[in-house]
mmCIF file with all atom_site columns, C-alpha atoms in Angstrom:
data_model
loop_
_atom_site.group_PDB
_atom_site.id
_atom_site.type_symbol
_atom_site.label_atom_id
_atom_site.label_alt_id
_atom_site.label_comp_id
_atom_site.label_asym_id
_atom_site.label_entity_id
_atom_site.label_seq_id
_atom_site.pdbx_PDB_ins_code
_atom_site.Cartn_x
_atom_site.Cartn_y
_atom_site.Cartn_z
_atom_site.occupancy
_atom_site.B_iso_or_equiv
_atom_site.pdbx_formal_charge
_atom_site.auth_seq_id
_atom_site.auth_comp_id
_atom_site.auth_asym_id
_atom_site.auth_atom_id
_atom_site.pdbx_PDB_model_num
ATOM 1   C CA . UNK E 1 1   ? -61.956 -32.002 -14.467 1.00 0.00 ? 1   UNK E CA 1
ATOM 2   C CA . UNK E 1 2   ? -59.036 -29.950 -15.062 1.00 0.00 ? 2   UNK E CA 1
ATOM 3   C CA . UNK E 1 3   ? -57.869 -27.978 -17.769 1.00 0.00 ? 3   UNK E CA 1
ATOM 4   C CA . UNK E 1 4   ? -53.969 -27.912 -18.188 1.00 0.00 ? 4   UNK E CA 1
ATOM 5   C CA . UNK E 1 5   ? -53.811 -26.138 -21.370 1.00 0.00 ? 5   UNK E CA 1
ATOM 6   C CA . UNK E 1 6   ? -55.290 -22.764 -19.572 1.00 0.00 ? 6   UNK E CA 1
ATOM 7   C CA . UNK E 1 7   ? -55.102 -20.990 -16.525 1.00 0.00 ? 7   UNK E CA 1
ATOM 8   C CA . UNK E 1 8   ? -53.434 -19.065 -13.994 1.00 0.00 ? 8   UNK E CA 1
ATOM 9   C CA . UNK E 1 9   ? -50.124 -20.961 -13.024 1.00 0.00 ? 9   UNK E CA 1
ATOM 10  C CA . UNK E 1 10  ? -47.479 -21.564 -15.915 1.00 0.00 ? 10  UNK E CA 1
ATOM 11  C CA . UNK E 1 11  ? -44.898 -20.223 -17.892 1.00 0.00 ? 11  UNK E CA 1
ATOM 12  C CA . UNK E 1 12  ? -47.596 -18.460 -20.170 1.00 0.00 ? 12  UNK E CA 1
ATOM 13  C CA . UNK E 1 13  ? -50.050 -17.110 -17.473 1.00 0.00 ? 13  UNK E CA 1
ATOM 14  C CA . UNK E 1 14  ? -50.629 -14.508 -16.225 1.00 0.00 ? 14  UNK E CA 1
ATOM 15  C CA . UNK E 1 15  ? -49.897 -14.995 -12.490 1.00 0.00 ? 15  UNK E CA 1
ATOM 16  C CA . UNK E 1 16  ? -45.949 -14.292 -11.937 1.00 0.00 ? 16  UNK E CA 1
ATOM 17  C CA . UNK E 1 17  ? -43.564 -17.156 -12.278 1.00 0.00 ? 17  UNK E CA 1
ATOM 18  C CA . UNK E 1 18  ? -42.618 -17.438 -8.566  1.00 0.00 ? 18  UNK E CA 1
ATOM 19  C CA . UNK E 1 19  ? -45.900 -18.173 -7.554  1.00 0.00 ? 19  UNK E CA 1
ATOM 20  C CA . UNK E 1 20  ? -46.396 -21.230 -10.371 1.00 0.00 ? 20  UNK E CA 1
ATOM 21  C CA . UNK E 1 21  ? -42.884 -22.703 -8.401  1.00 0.00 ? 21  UNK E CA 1
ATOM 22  C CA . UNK E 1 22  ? -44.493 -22.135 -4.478  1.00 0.00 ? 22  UNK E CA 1
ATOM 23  C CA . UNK E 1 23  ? -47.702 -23.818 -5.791  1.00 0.00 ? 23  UNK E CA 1
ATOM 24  C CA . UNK E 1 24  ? -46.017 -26.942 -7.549  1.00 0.00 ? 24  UNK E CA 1
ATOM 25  C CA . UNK E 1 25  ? -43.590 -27.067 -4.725  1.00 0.00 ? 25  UNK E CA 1
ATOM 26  C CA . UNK E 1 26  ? -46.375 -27.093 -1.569  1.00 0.00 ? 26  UNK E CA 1
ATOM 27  C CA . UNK E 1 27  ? -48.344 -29.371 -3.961  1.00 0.00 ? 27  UNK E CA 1
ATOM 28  C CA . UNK E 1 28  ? -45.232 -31.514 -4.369  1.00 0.00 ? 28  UNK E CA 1
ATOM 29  C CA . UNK E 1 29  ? -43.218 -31.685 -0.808  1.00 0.00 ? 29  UNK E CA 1
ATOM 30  C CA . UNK E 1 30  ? -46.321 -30.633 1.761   1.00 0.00 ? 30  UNK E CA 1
ATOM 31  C CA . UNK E 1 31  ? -49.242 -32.516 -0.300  1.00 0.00 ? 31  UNK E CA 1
ATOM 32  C CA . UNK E 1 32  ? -50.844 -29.021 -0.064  1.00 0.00 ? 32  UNK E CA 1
ATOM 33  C CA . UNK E 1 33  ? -53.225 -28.224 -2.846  1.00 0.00 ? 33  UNK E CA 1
ATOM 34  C CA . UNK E 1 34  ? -55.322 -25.290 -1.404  1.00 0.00 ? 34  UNK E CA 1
ATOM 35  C CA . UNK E 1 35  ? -54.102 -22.571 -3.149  1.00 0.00 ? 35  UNK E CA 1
ATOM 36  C CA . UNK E 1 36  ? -54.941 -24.957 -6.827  1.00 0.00 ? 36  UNK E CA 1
ATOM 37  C CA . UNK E 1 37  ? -58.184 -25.500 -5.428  1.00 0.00 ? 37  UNK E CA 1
ATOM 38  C CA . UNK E 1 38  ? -59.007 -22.349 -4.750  1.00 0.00 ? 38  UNK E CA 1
ATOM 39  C CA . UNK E 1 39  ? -57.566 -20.998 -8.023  1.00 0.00 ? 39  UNK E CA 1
ATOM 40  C CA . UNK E 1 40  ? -59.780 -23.712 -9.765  1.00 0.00 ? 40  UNK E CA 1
ATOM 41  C CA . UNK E 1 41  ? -62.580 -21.720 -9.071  1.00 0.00 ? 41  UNK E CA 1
ATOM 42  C CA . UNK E 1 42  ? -61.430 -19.114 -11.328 1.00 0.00 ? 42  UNK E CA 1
ATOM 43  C CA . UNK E 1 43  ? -60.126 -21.494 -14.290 1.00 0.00 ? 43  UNK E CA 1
ATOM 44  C CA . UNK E 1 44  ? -63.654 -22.698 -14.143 1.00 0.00 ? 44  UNK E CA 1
ATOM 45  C CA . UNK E 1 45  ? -64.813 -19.276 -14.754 1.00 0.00 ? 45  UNK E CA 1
ATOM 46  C CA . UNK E 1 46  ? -62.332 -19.017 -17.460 1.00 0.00 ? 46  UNK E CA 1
ATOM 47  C CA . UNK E 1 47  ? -62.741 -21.766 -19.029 1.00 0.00 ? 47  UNK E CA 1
ATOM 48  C CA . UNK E 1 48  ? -66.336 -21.563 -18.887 1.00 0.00 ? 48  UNK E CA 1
ATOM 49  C CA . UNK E 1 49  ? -66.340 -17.838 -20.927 1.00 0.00 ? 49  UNK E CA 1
ATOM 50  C CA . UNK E 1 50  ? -63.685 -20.232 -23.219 1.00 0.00 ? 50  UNK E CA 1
ATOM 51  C CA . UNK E 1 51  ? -65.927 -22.390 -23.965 1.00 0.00 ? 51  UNK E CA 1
ATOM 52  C CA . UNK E 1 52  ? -69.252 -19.732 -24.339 1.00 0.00 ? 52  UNK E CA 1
ATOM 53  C CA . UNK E 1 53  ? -66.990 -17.623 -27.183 1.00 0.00 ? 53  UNK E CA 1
ATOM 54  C CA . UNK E 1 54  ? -65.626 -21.351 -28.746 1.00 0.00 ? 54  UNK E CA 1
ATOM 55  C CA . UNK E 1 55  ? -69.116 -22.414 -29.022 1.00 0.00 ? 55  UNK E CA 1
ATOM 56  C CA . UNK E 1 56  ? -70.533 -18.954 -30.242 1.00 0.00 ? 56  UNK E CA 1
ATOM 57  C CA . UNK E 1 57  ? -68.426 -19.327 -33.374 1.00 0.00 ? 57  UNK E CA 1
ATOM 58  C CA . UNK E 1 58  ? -69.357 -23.068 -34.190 1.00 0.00 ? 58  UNK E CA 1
ATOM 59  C CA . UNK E 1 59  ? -72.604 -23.073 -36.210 1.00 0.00 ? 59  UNK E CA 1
ATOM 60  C CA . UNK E 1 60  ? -72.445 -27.297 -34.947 1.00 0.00 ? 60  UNK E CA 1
ATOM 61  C CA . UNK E 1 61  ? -72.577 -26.795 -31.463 1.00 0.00 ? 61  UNK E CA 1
ATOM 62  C CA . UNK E 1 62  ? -75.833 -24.433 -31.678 1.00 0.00 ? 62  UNK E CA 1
ATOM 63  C CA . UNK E 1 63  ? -77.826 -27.073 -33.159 1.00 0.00 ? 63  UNK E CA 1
ATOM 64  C CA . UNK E 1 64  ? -78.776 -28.282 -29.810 1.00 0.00 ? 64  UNK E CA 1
ATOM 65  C CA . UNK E 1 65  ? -80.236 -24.729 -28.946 1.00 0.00 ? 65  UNK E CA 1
ATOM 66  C CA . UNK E 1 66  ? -82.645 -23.884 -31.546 1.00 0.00 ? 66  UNK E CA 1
ATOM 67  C CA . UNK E 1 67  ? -83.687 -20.798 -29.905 1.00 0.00 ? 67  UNK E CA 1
ATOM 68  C CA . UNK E 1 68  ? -80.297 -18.942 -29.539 1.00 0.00 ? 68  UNK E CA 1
ATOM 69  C CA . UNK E 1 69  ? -79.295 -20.535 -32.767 1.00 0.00 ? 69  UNK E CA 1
ATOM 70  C CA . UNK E 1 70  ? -77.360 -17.277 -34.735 1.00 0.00 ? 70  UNK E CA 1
ATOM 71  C CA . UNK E 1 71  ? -76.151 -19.374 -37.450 1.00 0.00 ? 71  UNK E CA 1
ATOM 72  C CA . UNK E 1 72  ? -78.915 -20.298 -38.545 1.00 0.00 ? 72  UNK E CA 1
ATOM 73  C CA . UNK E 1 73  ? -80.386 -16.772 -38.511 1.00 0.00 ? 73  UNK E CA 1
ATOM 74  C CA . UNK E 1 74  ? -77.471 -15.246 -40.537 1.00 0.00 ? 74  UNK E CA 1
ATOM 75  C CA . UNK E 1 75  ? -77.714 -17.921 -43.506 1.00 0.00 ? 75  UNK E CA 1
ATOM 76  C CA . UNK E 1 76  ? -81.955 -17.663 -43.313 1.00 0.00 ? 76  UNK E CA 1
ATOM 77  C CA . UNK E 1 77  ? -81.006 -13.753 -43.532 1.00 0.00 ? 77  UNK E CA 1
ATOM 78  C CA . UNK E 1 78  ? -78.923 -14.749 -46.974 1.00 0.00 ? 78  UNK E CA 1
ATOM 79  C CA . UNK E 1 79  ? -82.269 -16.384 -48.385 1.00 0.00 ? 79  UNK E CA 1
ATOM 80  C CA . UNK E 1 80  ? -84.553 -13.932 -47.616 1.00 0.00 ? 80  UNK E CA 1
ATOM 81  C CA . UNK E 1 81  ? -85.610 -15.619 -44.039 1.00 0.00 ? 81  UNK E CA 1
ATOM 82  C CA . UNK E 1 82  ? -84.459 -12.760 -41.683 1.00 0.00 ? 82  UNK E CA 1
ATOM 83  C CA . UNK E 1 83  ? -87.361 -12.551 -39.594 1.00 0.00 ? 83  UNK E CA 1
ATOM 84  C CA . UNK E 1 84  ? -89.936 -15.487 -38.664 1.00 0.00 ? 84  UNK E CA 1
ATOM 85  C CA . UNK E 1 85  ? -92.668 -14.468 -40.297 1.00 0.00 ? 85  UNK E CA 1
ATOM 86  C CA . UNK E 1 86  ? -90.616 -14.724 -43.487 1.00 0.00 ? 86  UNK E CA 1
ATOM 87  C CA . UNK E 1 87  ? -89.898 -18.827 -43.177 1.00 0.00 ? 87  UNK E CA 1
ATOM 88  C CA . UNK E 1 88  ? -92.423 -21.317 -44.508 1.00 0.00 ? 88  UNK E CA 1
ATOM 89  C CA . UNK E 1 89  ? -93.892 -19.013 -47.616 1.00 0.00 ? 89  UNK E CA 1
ATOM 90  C CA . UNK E 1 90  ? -93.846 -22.051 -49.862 1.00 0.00 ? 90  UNK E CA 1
ATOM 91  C CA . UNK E 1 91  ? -93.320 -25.610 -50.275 1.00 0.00 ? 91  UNK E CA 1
ATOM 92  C CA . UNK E 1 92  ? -89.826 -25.412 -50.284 1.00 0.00 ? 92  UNK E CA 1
ATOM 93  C CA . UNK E 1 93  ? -88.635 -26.067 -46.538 1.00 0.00 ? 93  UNK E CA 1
ATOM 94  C CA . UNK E 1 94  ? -86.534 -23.350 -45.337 1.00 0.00 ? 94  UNK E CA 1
ATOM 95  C CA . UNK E 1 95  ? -84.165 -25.556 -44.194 1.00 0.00 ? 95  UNK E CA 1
ATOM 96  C CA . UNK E 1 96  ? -83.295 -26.626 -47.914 1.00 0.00 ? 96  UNK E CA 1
ATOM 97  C CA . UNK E 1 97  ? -83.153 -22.793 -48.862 1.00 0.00 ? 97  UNK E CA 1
ATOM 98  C CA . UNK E 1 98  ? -80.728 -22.568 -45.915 1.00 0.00 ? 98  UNK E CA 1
ATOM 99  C CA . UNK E 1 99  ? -78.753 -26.154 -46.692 1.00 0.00 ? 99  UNK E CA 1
ATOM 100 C CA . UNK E 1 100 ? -78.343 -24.634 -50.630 1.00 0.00 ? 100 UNK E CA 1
ATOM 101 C CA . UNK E 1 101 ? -77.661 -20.793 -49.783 1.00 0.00 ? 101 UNK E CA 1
ATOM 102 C CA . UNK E 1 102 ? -74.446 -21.220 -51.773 1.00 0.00 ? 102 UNK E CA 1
ATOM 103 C CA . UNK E 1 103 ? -75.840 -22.766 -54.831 1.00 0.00 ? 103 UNK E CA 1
ATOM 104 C CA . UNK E 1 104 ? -78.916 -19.967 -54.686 1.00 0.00 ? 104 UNK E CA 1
ATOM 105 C CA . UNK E 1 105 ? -76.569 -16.952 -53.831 1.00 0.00 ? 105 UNK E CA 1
ATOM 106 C CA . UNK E 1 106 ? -73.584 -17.916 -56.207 1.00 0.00 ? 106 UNK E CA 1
ATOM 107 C CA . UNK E 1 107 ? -73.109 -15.250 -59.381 1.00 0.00 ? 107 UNK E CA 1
ATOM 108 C CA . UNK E 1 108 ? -72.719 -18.285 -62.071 1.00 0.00 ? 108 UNK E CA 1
ATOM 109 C CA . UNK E 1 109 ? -75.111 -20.954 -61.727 1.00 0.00 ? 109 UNK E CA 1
ATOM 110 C CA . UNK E 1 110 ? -75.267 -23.533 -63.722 1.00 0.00 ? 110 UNK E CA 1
ATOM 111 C CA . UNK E 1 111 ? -77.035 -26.990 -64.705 1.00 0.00 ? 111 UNK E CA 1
ATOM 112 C CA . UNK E 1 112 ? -75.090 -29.053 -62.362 1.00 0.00 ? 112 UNK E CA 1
ATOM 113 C CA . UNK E 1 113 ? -75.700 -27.279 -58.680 1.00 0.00 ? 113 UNK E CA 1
ATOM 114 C CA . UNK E 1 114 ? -79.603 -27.325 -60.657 1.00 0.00 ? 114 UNK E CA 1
ATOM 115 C CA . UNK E 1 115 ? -79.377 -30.620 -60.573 1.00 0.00 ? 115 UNK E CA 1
ATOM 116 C CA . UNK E 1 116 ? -77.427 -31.238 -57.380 1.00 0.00 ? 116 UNK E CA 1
ATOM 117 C CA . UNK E 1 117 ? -80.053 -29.561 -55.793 1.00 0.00 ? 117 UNK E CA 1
ATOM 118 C CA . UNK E 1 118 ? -83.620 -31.046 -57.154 1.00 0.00 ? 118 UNK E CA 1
ATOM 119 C CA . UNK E 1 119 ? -81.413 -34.771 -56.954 1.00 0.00 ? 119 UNK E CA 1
ATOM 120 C CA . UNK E 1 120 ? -81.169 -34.150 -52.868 1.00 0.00 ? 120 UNK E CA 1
ATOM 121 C CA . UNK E 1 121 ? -84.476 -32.741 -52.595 1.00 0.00 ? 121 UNK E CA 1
ATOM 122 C CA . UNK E 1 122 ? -86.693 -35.416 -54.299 1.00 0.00 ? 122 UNK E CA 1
ATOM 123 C CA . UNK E 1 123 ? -84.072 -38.418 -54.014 1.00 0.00 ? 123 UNK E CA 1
ATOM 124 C CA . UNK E 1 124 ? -83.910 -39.510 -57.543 1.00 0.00 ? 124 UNK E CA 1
ATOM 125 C CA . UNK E 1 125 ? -81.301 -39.295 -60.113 1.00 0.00 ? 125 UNK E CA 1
ATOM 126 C CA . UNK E 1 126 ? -81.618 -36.530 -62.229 1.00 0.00 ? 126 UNK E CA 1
ATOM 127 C CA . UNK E 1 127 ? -80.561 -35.040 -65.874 1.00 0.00 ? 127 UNK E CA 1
ATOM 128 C CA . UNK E 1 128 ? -80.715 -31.714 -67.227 1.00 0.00 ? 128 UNK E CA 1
ATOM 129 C CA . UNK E 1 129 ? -80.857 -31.193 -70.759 1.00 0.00 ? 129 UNK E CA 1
ATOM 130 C CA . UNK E 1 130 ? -79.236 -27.803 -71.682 1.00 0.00 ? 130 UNK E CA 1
ATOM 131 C CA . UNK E 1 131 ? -80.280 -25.667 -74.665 1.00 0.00 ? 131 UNK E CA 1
ATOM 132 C CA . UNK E 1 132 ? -82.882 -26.917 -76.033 1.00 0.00 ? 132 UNK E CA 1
ATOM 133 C CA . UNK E 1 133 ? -84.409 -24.837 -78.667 1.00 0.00 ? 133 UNK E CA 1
ATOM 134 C CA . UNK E 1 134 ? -88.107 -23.966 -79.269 1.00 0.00 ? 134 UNK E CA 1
ATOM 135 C CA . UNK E 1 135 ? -89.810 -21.273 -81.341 1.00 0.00 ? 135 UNK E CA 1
ATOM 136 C CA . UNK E 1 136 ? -92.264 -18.769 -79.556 1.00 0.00 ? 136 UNK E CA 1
ATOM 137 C CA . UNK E 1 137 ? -95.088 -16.432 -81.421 1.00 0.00 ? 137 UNK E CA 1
ATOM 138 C CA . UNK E 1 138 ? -95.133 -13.080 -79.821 1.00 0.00 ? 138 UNK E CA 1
ATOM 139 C CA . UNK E 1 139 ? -98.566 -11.621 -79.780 1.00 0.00 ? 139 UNK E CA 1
ATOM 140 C CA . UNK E 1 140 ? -98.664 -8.191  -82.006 1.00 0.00 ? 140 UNK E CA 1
ATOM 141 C CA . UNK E 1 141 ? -98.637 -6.248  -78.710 1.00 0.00 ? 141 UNK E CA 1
ATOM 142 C CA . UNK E 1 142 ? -95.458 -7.413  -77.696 1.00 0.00 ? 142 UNK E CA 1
ATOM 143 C CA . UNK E 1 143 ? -93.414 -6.321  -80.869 1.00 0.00 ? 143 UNK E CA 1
ATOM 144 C CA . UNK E 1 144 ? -91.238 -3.564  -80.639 1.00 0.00 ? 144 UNK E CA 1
ATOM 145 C CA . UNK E 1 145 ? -91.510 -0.320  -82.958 1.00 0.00 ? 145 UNK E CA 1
ATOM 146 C CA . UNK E 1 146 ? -88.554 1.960   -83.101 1.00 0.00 ? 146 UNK E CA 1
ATOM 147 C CA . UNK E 1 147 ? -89.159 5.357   -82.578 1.00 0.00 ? 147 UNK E CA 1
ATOM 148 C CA . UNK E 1 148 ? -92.452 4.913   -81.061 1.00 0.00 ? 148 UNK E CA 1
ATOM 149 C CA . UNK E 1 149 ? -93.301 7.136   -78.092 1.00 0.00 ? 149 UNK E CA 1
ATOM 150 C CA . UNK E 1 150 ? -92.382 6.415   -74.898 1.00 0.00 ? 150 UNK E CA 1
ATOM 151 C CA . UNK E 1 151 ? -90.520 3.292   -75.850 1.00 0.00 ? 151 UNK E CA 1
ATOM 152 C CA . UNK E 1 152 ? -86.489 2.613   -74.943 1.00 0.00 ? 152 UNK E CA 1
ATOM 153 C CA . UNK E 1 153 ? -85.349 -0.384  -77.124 1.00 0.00 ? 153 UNK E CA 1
ATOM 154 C CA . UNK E 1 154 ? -82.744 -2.518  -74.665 1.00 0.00 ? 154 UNK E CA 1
ATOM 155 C CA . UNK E 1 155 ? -81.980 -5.813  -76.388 1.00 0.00 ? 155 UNK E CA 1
ATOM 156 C CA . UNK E 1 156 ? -82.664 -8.653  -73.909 1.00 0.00 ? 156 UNK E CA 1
ATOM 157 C CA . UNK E 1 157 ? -85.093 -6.583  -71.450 1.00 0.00 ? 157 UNK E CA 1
ATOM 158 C CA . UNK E 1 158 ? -87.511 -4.426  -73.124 1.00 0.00 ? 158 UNK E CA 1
ATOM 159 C CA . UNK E 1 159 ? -86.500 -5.827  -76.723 1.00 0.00 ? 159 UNK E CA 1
ATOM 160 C CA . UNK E 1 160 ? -87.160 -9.140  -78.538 1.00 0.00 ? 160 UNK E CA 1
ATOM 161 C CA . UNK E 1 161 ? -85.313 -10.201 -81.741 1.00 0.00 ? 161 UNK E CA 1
ATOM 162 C CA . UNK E 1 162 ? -87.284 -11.674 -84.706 1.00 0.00 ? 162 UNK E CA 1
ATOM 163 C CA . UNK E 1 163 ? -90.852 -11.731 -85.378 1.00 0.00 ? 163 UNK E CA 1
#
């Protein structure tokens, strides 16, 4: 196989010009192609280290290698599954954590990627009913008292409106 898009002969190469001419020209009038074969040995170093930094950077072609798989690393590392004795902590499969990292890492979430992601998981339609009120009684212990020692009143954290 040859690669014509990258090497050492051409107007773009690095080899000077006059040597791309002798090389088409002995392959052309003498039927000579030593000096191509020879420099083939080289493209097929090159292209080979193309190819290794191409394939580095494409998180499809490292599904094949599970063990040298970096993708997969840096999005378990988003999740909270840097190291391997982090992954299978409940009954979530990591690879859904993974799969979702967007929807789990994203500042606004809402009912829809909720539901996007429990519809893909369990494989049923789903609905999400938003809002829905309900009272709750708040044992005596839990009520606030201003000015009491020790106690910062922050409305939504420490603090609970109503009685």
């Amino acid at each position: 196989m040859r690669g014509l898009f990258f090497g050492l002969f051409g107007p773009n190469a690095p080899l000077p010009l006059h040597l791309t001419e002798y090389v088409l020209d002995r392959q052309r009038n003498a039927k000579d192609s030593t000096f191509i074969a020879f420099a083939d040995i080289f493209h097929h170093r090159m292209l080979s280290l193309f190819y290794r930094a191409w394939a580095d950077a494409q998180p499809t072609v490292q599904l094949d290698r599970p063990a040298e798989d970096r993708f997969r690393l840096y999005m378990g590392a988003l999740v909270g599954l840097s190291t391997p004795g982090l992954g299978d902590r409940d009954a979530l499969p990591d690879q859904y954590k993974q799969f979702f990292a967007g929807r789990l890492l994203a500042q606004a979430r809402n009912a829809d990627g909720l539901r996007s992601m429990v519809e893909h998981f369990f494989g049923i339609p789903v609905r999400i009913v938003e809002f829905v009120t309900e009272w709750m009684r708040l044992p005596a212990s839990a009520h606030l008292r201003l000015g009491g020692a020790g106690e910062v009143a922050s409305m939504g954290r420490t603090a609970v409106m109503g009685s």
